[in-house]
Structure formats: C-alpha cells, structure tokens
Short mmCIF file of C-alpha atoms in Angstrom, two decimals:
data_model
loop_
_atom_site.label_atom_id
_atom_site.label_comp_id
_atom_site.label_asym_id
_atom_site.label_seq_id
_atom_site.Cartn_x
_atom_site.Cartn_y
_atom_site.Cartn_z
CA UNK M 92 0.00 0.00 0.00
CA UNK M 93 1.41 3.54 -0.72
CA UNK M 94 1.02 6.28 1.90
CA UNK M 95 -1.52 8.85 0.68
CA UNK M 96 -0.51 11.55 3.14
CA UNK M 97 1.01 14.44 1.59
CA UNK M 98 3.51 16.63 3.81
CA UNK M 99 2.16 20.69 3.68
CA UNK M 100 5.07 21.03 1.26
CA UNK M 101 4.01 18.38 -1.10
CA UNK M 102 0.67 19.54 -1.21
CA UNK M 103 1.36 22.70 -1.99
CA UNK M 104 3.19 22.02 -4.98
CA UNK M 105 0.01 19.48 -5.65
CA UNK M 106 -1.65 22.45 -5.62
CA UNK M 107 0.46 24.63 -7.77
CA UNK M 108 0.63 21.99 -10.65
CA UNK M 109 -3.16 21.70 -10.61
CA UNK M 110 -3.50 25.53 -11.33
CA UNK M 111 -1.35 25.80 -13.60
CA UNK M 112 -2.69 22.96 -16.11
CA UNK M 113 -6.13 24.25 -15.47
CA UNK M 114 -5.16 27.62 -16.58
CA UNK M 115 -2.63 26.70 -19.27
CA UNK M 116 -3.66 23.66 -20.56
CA UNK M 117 -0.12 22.12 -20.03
CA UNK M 118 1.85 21.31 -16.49
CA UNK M 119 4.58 23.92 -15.59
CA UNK M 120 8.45 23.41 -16.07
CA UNK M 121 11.15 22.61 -13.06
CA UNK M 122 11.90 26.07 -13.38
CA UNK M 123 8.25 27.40 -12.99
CA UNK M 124 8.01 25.71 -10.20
CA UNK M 125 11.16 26.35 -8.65
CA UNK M 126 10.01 29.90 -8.47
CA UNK M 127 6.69 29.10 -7.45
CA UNK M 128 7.83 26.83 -4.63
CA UNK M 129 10.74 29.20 -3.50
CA UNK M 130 13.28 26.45 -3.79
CA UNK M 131 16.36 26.89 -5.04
CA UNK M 132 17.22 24.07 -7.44
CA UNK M 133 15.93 21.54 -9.41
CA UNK M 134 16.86 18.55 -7.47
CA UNK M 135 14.66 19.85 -4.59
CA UNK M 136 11.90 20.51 -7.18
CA UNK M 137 12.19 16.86 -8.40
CA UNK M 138 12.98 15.58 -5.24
CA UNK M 139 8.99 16.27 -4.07
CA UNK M 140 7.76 15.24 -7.39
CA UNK M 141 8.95 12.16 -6.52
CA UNK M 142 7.08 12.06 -3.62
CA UNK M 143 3.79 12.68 -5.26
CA UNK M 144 4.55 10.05 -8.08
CA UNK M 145 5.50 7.14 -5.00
CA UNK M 146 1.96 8.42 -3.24
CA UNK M 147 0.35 7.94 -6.85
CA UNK M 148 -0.80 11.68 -7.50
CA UNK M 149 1.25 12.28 -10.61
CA UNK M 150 3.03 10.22 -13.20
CA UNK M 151 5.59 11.68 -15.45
CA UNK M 152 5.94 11.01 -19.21
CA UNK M 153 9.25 13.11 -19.71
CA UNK M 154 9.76 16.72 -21.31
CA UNK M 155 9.82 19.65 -19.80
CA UNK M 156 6.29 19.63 -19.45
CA UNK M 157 4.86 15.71 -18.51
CA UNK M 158 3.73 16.18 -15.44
CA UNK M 159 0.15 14.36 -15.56
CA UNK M 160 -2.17 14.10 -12.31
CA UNK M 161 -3.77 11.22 -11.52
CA UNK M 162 -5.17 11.35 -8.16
CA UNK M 163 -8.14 13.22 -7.12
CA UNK M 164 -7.44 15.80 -4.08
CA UNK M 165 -10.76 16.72 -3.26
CA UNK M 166 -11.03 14.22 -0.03
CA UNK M 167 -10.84 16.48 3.02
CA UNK M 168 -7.67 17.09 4.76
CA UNK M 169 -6.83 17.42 8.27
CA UNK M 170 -3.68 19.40 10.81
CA UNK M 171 -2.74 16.71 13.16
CA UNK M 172 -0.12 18.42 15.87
CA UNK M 173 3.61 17.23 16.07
CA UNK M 174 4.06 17.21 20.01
CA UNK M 175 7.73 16.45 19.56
CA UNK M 176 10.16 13.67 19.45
CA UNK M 177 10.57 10.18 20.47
CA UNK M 178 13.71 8.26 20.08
CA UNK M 179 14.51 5.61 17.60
CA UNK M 180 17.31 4.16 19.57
CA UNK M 181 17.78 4.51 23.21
CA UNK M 182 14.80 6.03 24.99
CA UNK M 183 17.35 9.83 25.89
CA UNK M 184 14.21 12.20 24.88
CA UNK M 185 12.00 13.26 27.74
CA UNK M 186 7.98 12.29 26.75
CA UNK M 187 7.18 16.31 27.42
CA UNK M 188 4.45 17.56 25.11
CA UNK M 189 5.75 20.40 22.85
CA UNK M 190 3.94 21.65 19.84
CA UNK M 191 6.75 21.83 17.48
CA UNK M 192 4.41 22.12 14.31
CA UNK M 193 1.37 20.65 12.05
CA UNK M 194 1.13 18.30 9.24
CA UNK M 195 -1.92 17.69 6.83
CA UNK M 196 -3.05 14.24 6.52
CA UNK M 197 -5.86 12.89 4.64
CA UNK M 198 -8.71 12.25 6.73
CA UNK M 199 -9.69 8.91 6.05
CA UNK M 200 -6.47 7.31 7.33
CA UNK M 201 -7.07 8.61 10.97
CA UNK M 202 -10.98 8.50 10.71
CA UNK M 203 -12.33 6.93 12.87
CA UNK M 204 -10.10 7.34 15.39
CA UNK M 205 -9.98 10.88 16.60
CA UNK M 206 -7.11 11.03 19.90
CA UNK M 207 -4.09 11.46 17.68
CA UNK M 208 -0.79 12.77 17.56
CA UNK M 209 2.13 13.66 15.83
CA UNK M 210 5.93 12.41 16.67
CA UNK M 211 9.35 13.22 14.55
CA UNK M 212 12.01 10.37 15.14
CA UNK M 213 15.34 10.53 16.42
CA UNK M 214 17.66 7.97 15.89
CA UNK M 215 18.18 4.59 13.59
CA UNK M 216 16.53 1.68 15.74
CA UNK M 217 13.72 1.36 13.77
CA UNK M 218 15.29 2.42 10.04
CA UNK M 219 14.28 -1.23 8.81
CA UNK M 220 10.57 -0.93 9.51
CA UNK M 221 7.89 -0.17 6.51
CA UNK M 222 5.34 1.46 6.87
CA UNK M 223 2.60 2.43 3.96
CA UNK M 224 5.86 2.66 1.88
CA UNK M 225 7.84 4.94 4.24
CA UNK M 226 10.76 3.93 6.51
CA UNK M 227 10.48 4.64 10.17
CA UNK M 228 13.83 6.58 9.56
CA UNK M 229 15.52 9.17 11.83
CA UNK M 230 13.73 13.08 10.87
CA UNK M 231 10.61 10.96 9.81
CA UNK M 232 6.93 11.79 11.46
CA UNK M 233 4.93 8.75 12.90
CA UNK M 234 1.00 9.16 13.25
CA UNK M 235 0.22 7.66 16.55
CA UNK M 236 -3.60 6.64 18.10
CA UNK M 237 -3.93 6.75 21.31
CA UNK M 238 -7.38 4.90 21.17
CA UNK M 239 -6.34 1.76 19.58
CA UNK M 240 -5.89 -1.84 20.56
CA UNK M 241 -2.32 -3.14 20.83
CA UNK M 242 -1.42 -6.27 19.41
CA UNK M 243 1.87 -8.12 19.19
CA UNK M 244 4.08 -6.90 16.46
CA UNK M 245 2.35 -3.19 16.44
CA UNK M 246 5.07 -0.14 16.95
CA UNK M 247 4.14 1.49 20.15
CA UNK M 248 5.11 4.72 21.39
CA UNK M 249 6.37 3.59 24.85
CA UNK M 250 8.06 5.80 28.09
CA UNK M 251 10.78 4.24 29.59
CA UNK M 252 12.38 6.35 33.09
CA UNK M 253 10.07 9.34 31.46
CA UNK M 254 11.85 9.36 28.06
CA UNK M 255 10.06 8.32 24.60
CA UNK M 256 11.19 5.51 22.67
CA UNK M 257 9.83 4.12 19.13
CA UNK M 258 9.72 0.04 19.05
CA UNK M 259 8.15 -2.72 18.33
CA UNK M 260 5.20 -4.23 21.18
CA UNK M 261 5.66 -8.00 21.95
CA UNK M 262 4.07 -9.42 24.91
CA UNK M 263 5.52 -12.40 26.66
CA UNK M 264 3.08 -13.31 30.01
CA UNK M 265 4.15 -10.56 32.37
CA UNK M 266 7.53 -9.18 30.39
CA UNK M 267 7.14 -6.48 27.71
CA UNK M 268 9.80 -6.53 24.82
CA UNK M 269 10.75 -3.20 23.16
CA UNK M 270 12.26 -4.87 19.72
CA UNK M 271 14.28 -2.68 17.13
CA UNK M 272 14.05 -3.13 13.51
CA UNK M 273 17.15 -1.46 12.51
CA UNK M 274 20.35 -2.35 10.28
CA UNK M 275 22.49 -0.78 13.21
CA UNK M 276 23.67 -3.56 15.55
CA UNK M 277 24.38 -1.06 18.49
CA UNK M 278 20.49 -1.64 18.95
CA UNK M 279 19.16 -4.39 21.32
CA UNK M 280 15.89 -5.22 22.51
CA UNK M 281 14.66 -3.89 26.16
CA UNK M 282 13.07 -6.11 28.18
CA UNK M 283 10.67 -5.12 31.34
CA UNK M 284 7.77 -5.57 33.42
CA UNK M 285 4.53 -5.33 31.39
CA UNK M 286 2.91 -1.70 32.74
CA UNK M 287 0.02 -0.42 30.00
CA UNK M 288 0.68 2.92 31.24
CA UNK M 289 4.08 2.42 29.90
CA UNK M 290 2.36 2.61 25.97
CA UNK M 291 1.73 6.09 24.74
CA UNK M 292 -0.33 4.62 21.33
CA UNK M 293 0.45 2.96 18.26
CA UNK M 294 2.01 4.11 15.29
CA UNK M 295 -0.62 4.30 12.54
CA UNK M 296 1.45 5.63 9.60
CA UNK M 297 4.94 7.27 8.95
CA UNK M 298 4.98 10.36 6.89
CA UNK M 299 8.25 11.23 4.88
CA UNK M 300 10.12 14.35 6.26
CA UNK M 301 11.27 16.49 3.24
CA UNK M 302 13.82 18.59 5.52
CA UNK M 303 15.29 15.27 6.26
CA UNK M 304 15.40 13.94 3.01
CA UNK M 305 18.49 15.79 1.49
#
C-alpha cells in the first residue's frame, strides 16, 4: 500500500501543478516551479515530485512539461499536531508535550479514530521498519492513536524512566519486549515488566520528512 498523506510542502506544490494545467492547458516546467515553490534548485523541485509520483498523484511522461495528475485531491484534509520527538534508539528524549508544528493528513487514514498525535524520530533503531511505503527513519513523522488496541508486532510509542522511545510491542506473560528493527547492531531489545501505562499509542502511519530527506 502507498502512503496517501502528503507533507504541507508536497501539497502545496500538488496544488500549484493543478492551477497551472487548469489555466494553461499544459503542467509547468522545473523552473516554474522552482520559483513558485521558493526552492532553489531543481533537485529539490524533483525531489517532491517524486514524492507525489511514489503516493500515486502524478506520473511523469518526460519533457519539460509531462507532469500528468492522476489522483483526485478533493477528499478532506486534516492538521494533526507534532508534540515532539521520540527516540529511535535509546529512549534519551523526555515524553514532554511540545507543539513543534502541524502536518496535513488525509482524513480517512485517521478517521475513525480521533485522539491522535504527531511524533518526529530521532535515531536509527527502527530504520528497517515499513510502513505504507515509508521507513520509520531518523527526521521521519509517525502518526500515533492513542485509542487503539495493541497487538503483538504493532510499533508502540512507549516511556521508559520518562523518556520516549519508538519500538516494536511484543508481549511475553508478564515481560514487555521493546524490539528494534534497525540495520544498526548497536540496537538491542529492552526487556521489562509489562505496565500499560508504559504505551503512549500505536504508530498508525509514517509520513516522509522532506527537511530530512536531502
């Protein structure tokens, strides 16, 4: 499955490239929308047009101008708040709630569930783990429910000593295992006393981070 959500950024240029063939009758050039977008070079143009051809709302059929959409955006949109970090590694970053931004989603992956959050990742432990088509890597956002069941395998949000760490949930009668999924063999699973208060939520989707990405 290929994540639909589209980072404020992406959708923007969405946006941009939608105008522009309505009111031209042709998509725009890199360097249209270089100056549209405010970025500097084409690579950064092309590297978010990439994005929207993996999510499947353009395809490209090369030229300066074959950029075709093929996604409908009408479906509503809504901010869900990025609270702050949690740590894909060892659990170092305090679970404090800080409003360090917003990113749009598309409603119908969170509906029905309504108690969600926002978390950017720290850290490699989890760099091997897919989600929707995006890697749970380090500067990437996780969508987390708070109001979901649990089940073995699941990521979690968990607090360990009052710091937030990113694994995966595995139950074993009374012992809770905090698993990595990482290529990084510094990383090592944590084992401790099962506590549900110890589980923040569960990761729903991952969400590329373009500042992140190069």
């Amino acid at each position: 499955m290929k994540n639909n959500s589209l980072t404020q950024r992406q959708r923007k240029l969405y946006n941009i490239i939608e105008t522009y063939i309505r009111d031209n009758d042709s998509s725009p050039t890199l360097s249209e929308l270089m100056e549209e977008m405010g970025i500097s070079t084409k690579k950064g143009v092309a590297f978010h047009l990439d994005a929207l051809e993996r999510k499947g709302y353009i395809t490209r059929t090369g030229g300066s101008r074959g950029i075709r959409l093929i996604k409908d955006m009408s479906g509503q949109f809504v901010p869900i708040a990025i609270i702050g970090y949690a740590n894909a590694g060892e659990p170092l970053i305090d679970a404090q709630e800080e409003f360090i931004g917003e990113i749009m989603v598309e409603e119908k992956i969170i509906r029905p569930r309504r108690k969600v959050f926002g978390i950017e990742l720290r850290g490699d432990s989890m760099n091997q783990r897919v989600m929707n088509g995006v890697k749970m890597d380090n500067g990437n956002y996780v969508i987390v429910a708070k109001d979901v069941a649990i089940n073995d395998g699941d990521v979690v949000i968990a607090t360990i000593n009052g710091s937030a760490t990113v694994k995966t949930y595995h139950r074993k009668g009374d012992m809770l295992i905090l698993s990595p999924e990482s290529d990084n063999p510094i990383h090592h699973p944590i084992y401790m006393s099962f506590d549900t208060d110890l589980i923040l939520g569960k990761v729903i989707t991952v969400l590329d981070n373009p500042a992140h990405q190069g």
